[in-house]
Amino acid sequence: MSEPAANPHTVECLKLSKTYPPDVAALRDVSLSAAPGEIVFITGASGAGKSTLLKLICRRENPDQGLVLLFGRDPSRLDAEEMQALRRRIGVAYQDFRLLPQLDVRHNIAMALEVAHRPRVFIRQRVSELLERLDLAGKERRPVAALSLGEQQRVALARAAANQPELLLADEPTGNLDEASGKLVKNLLQELAGSGTTVIAATHDENLYREGNHRVLHLKNGSFAL
C-alpha cells in the first residue's frame, strides 16, 4: 500500500452533523481543522455539542453526515490493523475518566505505554515524570477508586499524555480541579503542543485559554458561533 500524501493538518472535520434520537441535533454542519503543535479550545454551554465533536474525531461515534480525516486519512476506509495503528497516535482524556478502578495509579497511566511496547525503564520514568508534573507524586500505588475526583481526572490526563501522542483530545480536563491543579494541566497541554502534539480541548474553564493566543471556538446549539 502506498504512503498517504503529506497533509498539513492532524485533524480535518468537514461539515459534520450528528442527531440523536428522537430529534436532538447535537452538531449541525461543523467544520474544523487543527495542525501539529496547535491547541484549539472548544467552548460552549452544556449540550452545545462539545463532547459529541470529540467523540466523532476519535471515532467513538460516527457522524450522520460529513467527514473526519485524521493525519490525512479517512478512518472509515482503514482496515482493523491500520485503525489500531492510528489509535496509538491519539490520546483521549474522557470526561468520565474511563480508568480501571481495580488497578493502581501507576498501572492506569502505564497502559498506553505498554500497548506501544515501550521499554520498562522508559515507562517508569515517564509515569514518574507525569505524576510529578500533575502533583500526584507518592500516589502511584494507590487504587484509582480511592482517589478524589480531581485526582482521578489528572490520572486520566496523564494516561492520555503518557505516550506523547500526535493528537490529544481532552473533554473538560479541569472540570473537577481547583485553580492550582488547573494550572498544572494547562502547563502540560502547552508542553505537549510545544513538542508537536495537536491538542483539542472542550472546556468551560476560561483560565485554560484566557492568557494565550490559542484558537478558541464557541459552539452554540450544535454550530460554531461567528
mmCIF file of C-alpha atoms in Angstrom:
data_model
loop_
_atom_site.group_PDB
_atom_site.id
_atom_site.type_symbol
_atom_site.label_atom_id
_atom_site.label_comp_id
_atom_site.label_asym_id
_atom_site.label_seq_id
_atom_site.Cartn_x
_atom_site.Cartn_y
_atom_site.Cartn_z
ATOM 1 C CA MET A 1 0.000 0.000 0.000
ATOM 2 C CA SER A 2 1.399 3.400 -0.938
ATOM 3 C CA GLU A 3 2.029 6.036 1.709
ATOM 4 C CA PRO A 4 -0.681 8.719 2.057
ATOM 5 C CA ALA A 5 0.157 12.160 0.785
ATOM 6 C CA ALA A 6 1.540 14.648 3.291
ATOM 7 C CA ASN A 7 -1.150 16.716 4.989
ATOM 8 C CA PRO A 8 -0.585 19.917 6.987
ATOM 9 C CA HIS A 9 -3.447 19.096 9.359
ATOM 10 C CA THR A 10 -3.625 16.477 12.070
ATOM 11 C CA VAL A 11 -7.416 16.747 12.123
ATOM 12 C CA GLU A 12 -9.887 17.892 9.493
ATOM 13 C CA CYS A 13 -13.621 17.841 10.196
ATOM 14 C CA LEU A 14 -15.712 18.623 7.154
ATOM 15 C CA LYS A 15 -19.378 19.606 7.567
ATOM 16 C CA LEU A 16 -20.139 17.225 10.446
ATOM 17 C CA SER A 17 -23.714 16.678 11.570
ATOM 18 C CA LYS A 18 -24.968 14.361 14.295
ATOM 19 C CA THR A 19 -28.513 13.809 15.557
ATOM 20 C CA TYR A 20 -29.514 11.620 18.497
ATOM 21 C CA PRO A 21 -32.958 10.029 18.800
ATOM 22 C CA PRO A 22 -35.614 11.186 18.696
ATOM 23 C CA ASP A 23 -34.572 14.511 17.130
ATOM 24 C CA VAL A 24 -31.737 16.071 19.174
ATOM 25 C CA ALA A 25 -29.378 17.827 16.753
ATOM 26 C CA ALA A 26 -26.022 17.675 18.587
ATOM 27 C CA LEU A 27 -23.965 19.059 15.693
ATOM 28 C CA ARG A 28 -25.000 20.931 12.562
ATOM 29 C CA ASP A 29 -22.617 21.303 9.617
ATOM 30 C CA VAL A 30 -19.480 21.779 11.762
ATOM 31 C CA SER A 31 -16.027 22.115 10.167
ATOM 32 C CA LEU A 32 -12.706 22.292 11.982
ATOM 33 C CA SER A 33 -9.025 21.784 11.217
ATOM 34 C CA ALA A 34 -6.020 21.647 13.538
ATOM 35 C CA ALA A 35 -2.316 21.486 12.708
ATOM 36 C CA PRO A 36 0.597 19.830 14.543
ATOM 37 C CA GLY A 37 1.565 21.770 17.655
ATOM 38 C CA GLU A 38 -1.706 23.715 17.728
ATOM 39 C CA ILE A 39 -4.038 23.991 20.718
ATOM 40 C CA VAL A 40 -7.711 24.506 19.924
ATOM 41 C CA PHE A 41 -10.226 25.121 22.704
ATOM 42 C CA ILE A 42 -13.896 24.319 22.129
ATOM 43 C CA THR A 43 -16.219 26.235 24.447
ATOM 44 C CA GLY A 44 -19.974 26.396 24.876
ATOM 45 C CA ALA A 45 -22.764 25.618 27.313
ATOM 46 C CA SER A 46 -23.603 22.081 28.372
ATOM 47 C CA GLY A 47 -25.368 20.355 25.498
ATOM 48 C CA ALA A 48 -23.812 22.606 22.860
ATOM 49 C CA GLY A 49 -22.093 19.643 21.161
ATOM 50 C CA LYS A 50 -18.538 19.808 22.543
ATOM 51 C CA SER A 51 -18.333 16.187 23.719
ATOM 52 C CA THR A 52 -20.054 14.948 20.578
ATOM 53 C CA LEU A 53 -17.436 16.641 18.416
ATOM 54 C CA LEU A 54 -14.607 14.951 20.321
ATOM 55 C CA LYS A 55 -16.358 11.574 20.069
ATOM 56 C CA LEU A 56 -16.618 11.948 16.289
ATOM 57 C CA ILE A 57 -12.949 12.904 15.999
ATOM 58 C CA CYS A 58 -11.725 9.885 17.963
ATOM 59 C CA ARG A 59 -14.220 7.575 16.244
ATOM 60 C CA ARG A 60 -16.160 6.619 19.344
ATOM 61 C CA GLU A 61 -19.165 7.597 17.229
ATOM 62 C CA ASN A 62 -19.767 8.167 13.534
ATOM 63 C CA PRO A 63 -21.266 11.316 12.004
ATOM 64 C CA ASP A 64 -24.619 11.202 10.259
ATOM 65 C CA GLN A 65 -23.146 13.486 7.626
ATOM 66 C CA GLY A 66 -19.698 14.844 6.921
ATOM 67 C CA LEU A 67 -16.163 13.535 7.082
ATOM 68 C CA VAL A 68 -13.357 13.296 9.635
ATOM 69 C CA LEU A 69 -9.791 12.998 8.380
ATOM 70 C CA LEU A 70 -7.018 12.050 10.818
ATOM 71 C CA PHE A 71 -3.440 12.534 9.665
ATOM 72 C CA GLY A 72 -4.799 12.967 6.159
ATOM 73 C CA ARG A 73 -6.677 9.664 6.132
ATOM 74 C CA ASP A 74 -10.320 8.686 6.366
ATOM 75 C CA PRO A 75 -10.587 6.236 9.311
ATOM 76 C CA SER A 76 -13.723 4.683 7.846
ATOM 77 C CA ARG A 77 -11.592 3.349 4.992
ATOM 78 C CA LEU A 78 -8.933 1.727 7.190
ATOM 79 C CA ASP A 79 -8.763 -1.976 7.965
ATOM 80 C CA ALA A 80 -8.560 -3.233 11.569
ATOM 81 C CA GLU A 81 -4.753 -3.253 11.668
ATOM 82 C CA GLU A 82 -4.487 0.252 10.223
ATOM 83 C CA MET A 83 -7.127 1.533 12.635
ATOM 84 C CA GLN A 84 -5.282 0.076 15.594
ATOM 85 C CA ALA A 85 -2.081 1.798 14.464
ATOM 86 C CA LEU A 86 -3.952 5.095 14.075
ATOM 87 C CA ARG A 87 -5.438 4.872 17.579
ATOM 88 C CA ARG A 88 -1.945 4.536 19.035
ATOM 89 C CA ARG A 89 -1.218 8.025 17.697
ATOM 90 C CA ILE A 90 -4.106 9.526 19.684
ATOM 91 C CA GLY A 91 -4.548 10.149 23.408
ATOM 92 C CA VAL A 92 -8.001 10.805 24.849
ATOM 93 C CA ALA A 93 -8.831 12.178 28.307
ATOM 94 C CA TYR A 94 -12.515 11.373 28.715
ATOM 95 C CA GLN A 95 -14.909 13.438 30.809
ATOM 96 C CA ASP A 96 -15.911 10.273 32.704
ATOM 97 C CA PHE A 97 -12.217 9.320 33.062
ATOM 98 C CA ARG A 98 -12.596 5.657 31.938
ATOM 99 C CA LEU A 99 -9.965 4.500 34.398
ATOM 100 C CA LEU A 100 -9.701 0.881 35.558
ATOM 101 C CA PRO A 101 -10.626 1.035 39.268
ATOM 102 C CA GLN A 102 -9.063 -2.334 40.080
ATOM 103 C CA LEU A 103 -5.635 -1.059 39.022
ATOM 104 C CA ASP A 104 -3.439 1.425 40.822
ATOM 105 C CA VAL A 105 -2.469 4.841 39.507
ATOM 106 C CA ARG A 106 0.835 3.691 38.054
ATOM 107 C CA HIS A 107 -0.680 0.868 36.021
ATOM 108 C CA ASN A 108 -3.523 3.015 34.700
ATOM 109 C CA ILE A 109 -1.033 5.525 33.309
ATOM 110 C CA ALA A 110 1.371 2.871 32.040
ATOM 111 C CA MET A 111 -1.259 1.117 29.911
ATOM 112 C CA ALA A 112 -0.766 3.303 26.838
ATOM 113 C CA LEU A 113 2.998 2.851 27.049
ATOM 114 C CA GLU A 114 2.777 -0.915 27.432
ATOM 115 C CA VAL A 115 0.495 -1.214 24.402
ATOM 116 C CA ALA A 116 3.107 0.720 22.411
ATOM 117 C CA HIS A 117 5.799 -1.727 23.628
ATOM 118 C CA ARG A 118 7.868 0.964 25.297
ATOM 119 C CA PRO A 119 10.894 -0.215 27.319
ATOM 120 C CA ARG A 120 10.241 -0.740 31.030
ATOM 121 C CA VAL A 121 12.801 1.859 32.033
ATOM 122 C CA PHE A 122 11.109 4.466 29.832
ATOM 123 C CA ILE A 123 7.691 3.565 31.245
ATOM 124 C CA ARG A 124 8.871 4.024 34.834
ATOM 125 C CA GLN A 125 10.496 7.336 34.002
ATOM 126 C CA ARG A 126 7.545 8.690 32.041
ATOM 127 C CA VAL A 127 4.999 7.690 34.691
ATOM 128 C CA SER A 128 7.095 9.264 37.450
ATOM 129 C CA GLU A 129 7.518 12.436 35.389
ATOM 130 C CA LEU A 130 3.773 12.814 34.797
ATOM 131 C CA LEU A 131 2.917 12.133 38.439
ATOM 132 C CA GLU A 132 5.343 14.844 39.481
ATOM 133 C CA ARG A 133 4.017 17.379 36.960
ATOM 134 C CA LEU A 134 0.404 16.808 37.984
ATOM 135 C CA ASP A 135 1.031 16.828 41.745
ATOM 136 C CA LEU A 136 0.336 13.105 42.142
ATOM 137 C CA ALA A 137 3.782 12.009 43.310
ATOM 138 C CA GLY A 138 3.605 9.372 46.035
ATOM 139 C CA LYS A 139 0.191 8.096 44.912
ATOM 140 C CA GLU A 140 1.363 5.743 42.179
ATOM 141 C CA ARG A 141 0.422 2.597 44.140
ATOM 142 C CA ARG A 142 -2.991 3.797 45.270
ATOM 143 C CA PRO A 143 -6.037 2.248 43.582
ATOM 144 C CA VAL A 144 -7.719 4.904 41.483
ATOM 145 C CA ALA A 145 -11.043 4.160 43.170
ATOM 146 C CA ALA A 146 -9.551 5.574 46.390
ATOM 147 C CA LEU A 147 -8.681 8.913 44.792
ATOM 148 C CA SER A 148 -10.712 12.107 44.749
ATOM 149 C CA LEU A 149 -12.452 13.112 41.522
ATOM 150 C CA GLY A 150 -9.809 15.761 40.894
ATOM 151 C CA GLU A 151 -7.018 13.223 41.325
ATOM 152 C CA GLN A 152 -8.768 10.758 39.026
ATOM 153 C CA GLN A 153 -9.115 13.471 36.427
ATOM 154 C CA ARG A 154 -5.382 14.167 36.496
ATOM 155 C CA VAL A 155 -4.625 10.443 36.238
ATOM 156 C CA ALA A 156 -6.863 10.256 33.168
ATOM 157 C CA LEU A 157 -4.994 13.150 31.572
ATOM 158 C CA ALA A 158 -1.630 11.610 32.463
ATOM 159 C CA ARG A 159 -2.676 8.365 30.774
ATOM 160 C CA ALA A 160 -3.790 10.238 27.645
ATOM 161 C CA ALA A 161 -0.496 12.159 27.510
ATOM 162 C CA ALA A 162 1.809 9.298 28.507
ATOM 163 C CA ASN A 163 2.780 8.142 25.036
ATOM 164 C CA GLN A 164 3.319 11.720 23.805
ATOM 165 C CA PRO A 165 0.569 11.297 21.195
ATOM 166 C CA GLU A 166 0.395 13.220 17.948
ATOM 167 C CA LEU A 167 -3.195 14.145 18.817
ATOM 168 C CA LEU A 168 -4.582 14.699 22.309
ATOM 169 C CA LEU A 169 -8.320 15.131 22.863
ATOM 170 C CA ALA A 170 -9.402 16.342 26.299
ATOM 171 C CA ASP A 171 -13.022 16.647 27.419
ATOM 172 C CA GLU A 172 -13.327 19.157 30.295
ATOM 173 C CA PRO A 173 -9.793 18.367 31.572
ATOM 174 C CA THR A 174 -10.140 20.776 34.530
ATOM 175 C CA GLY A 175 -13.796 20.169 35.360
ATOM 176 C CA ASN A 176 -13.091 18.884 38.892
ATOM 177 C CA LEU A 177 -9.936 20.864 39.633
ATOM 178 C CA ASP A 178 -9.067 23.913 41.686
ATOM 179 C CA GLU A 179 -7.133 26.776 40.145
ATOM 180 C CA ALA A 180 -3.700 25.452 41.155
ATOM 181 C CA SER A 181 -4.322 21.997 39.699
ATOM 182 C CA GLY A 182 -5.858 23.556 36.611
ATOM 183 C CA LYS A 183 -2.636 25.470 36.032
ATOM 184 C CA LEU A 184 -0.683 22.200 36.106
ATOM 185 C CA VAL A 185 -2.990 20.823 33.413
ATOM 186 C CA LYS A 186 -2.598 23.975 31.333
ATOM 187 C CA ASN A 187 1.197 23.730 31.563
ATOM 188 C CA LEU A 188 1.137 20.078 30.477
ATOM 189 C CA LEU A 189 -1.060 20.835 27.458
ATOM 190 C CA GLN A 190 1.272 23.648 26.421
ATOM 191 C CA GLU A 191 4.297 21.418 26.826
ATOM 192 C CA LEU A 192 2.754 18.727 24.648
ATOM 193 C CA ALA A 193 1.893 21.274 21.968
ATOM 194 C CA GLY A 194 5.450 22.576 22.112
ATOM 195 C CA SER A 195 6.626 19.068 21.250
ATOM 196 C CA GLY A 196 4.311 18.918 18.222
ATOM 197 C CA THR A 197 1.151 17.384 19.674
ATOM 198 C CA THR A 198 -2.138 18.739 18.358
ATOM 199 C CA VAL A 199 -4.394 19.448 21.339
ATOM 200 C CA ILE A 200 -8.165 19.845 21.075
ATOM 201 C CA ALA A 201 -9.851 20.503 24.417
ATOM 202 C CA ALA A 202 -13.518 21.014 25.229
ATOM 203 C CA THR A 203 -13.792 23.253 28.276
ATOM 204 C CA HIS A 204 -15.856 25.615 30.391
ATOM 205 C CA ASP A 205 -12.698 26.849 32.122
ATOM 206 C CA GLU A 206 -11.660 30.285 30.865
ATOM 207 C CA ASN A 207 -8.399 30.002 32.831
ATOM 208 C CA LEU A 208 -7.198 27.444 30.291
ATOM 209 C CA TYR A 209 -7.276 29.884 27.384
ATOM 210 C CA ARG A 210 -7.641 33.393 28.804
ATOM 211 C CA GLU A 211 -3.930 34.266 28.747
ATOM 212 C CA GLY A 212 -2.871 32.723 25.456
ATOM 213 C CA ASN A 213 -3.067 33.142 21.713
ATOM 214 C CA HIS A 214 -4.671 29.768 21.060
ATOM 215 C CA ARG A 215 -7.744 29.396 18.885
ATOM 216 C CA VAL A 216 -10.997 29.417 20.849
ATOM 217 C CA LEU A 217 -14.135 28.220 19.051
ATOM 218 C CA HIS A 218 -17.572 28.605 20.602
ATOM 219 C CA LEU A 219 -20.274 26.032 19.980
ATOM 220 C CA LYS A 220 -23.885 27.086 20.347
ATOM 221 C CA ASN A 221 -26.799 24.774 19.556
ATOM 222 C CA GLY A 222 -24.501 22.450 17.615
ATOM 223 C CA SER A 223 -22.849 25.084 15.402
ATOM 224 C CA PHE A 224 -19.829 27.324 15.735
ATOM 225 C CA ALA A 225 -20.849 30.860 16.614
ATOM 226 C CA LEU A 226 -19.416 33.590 14.408
#
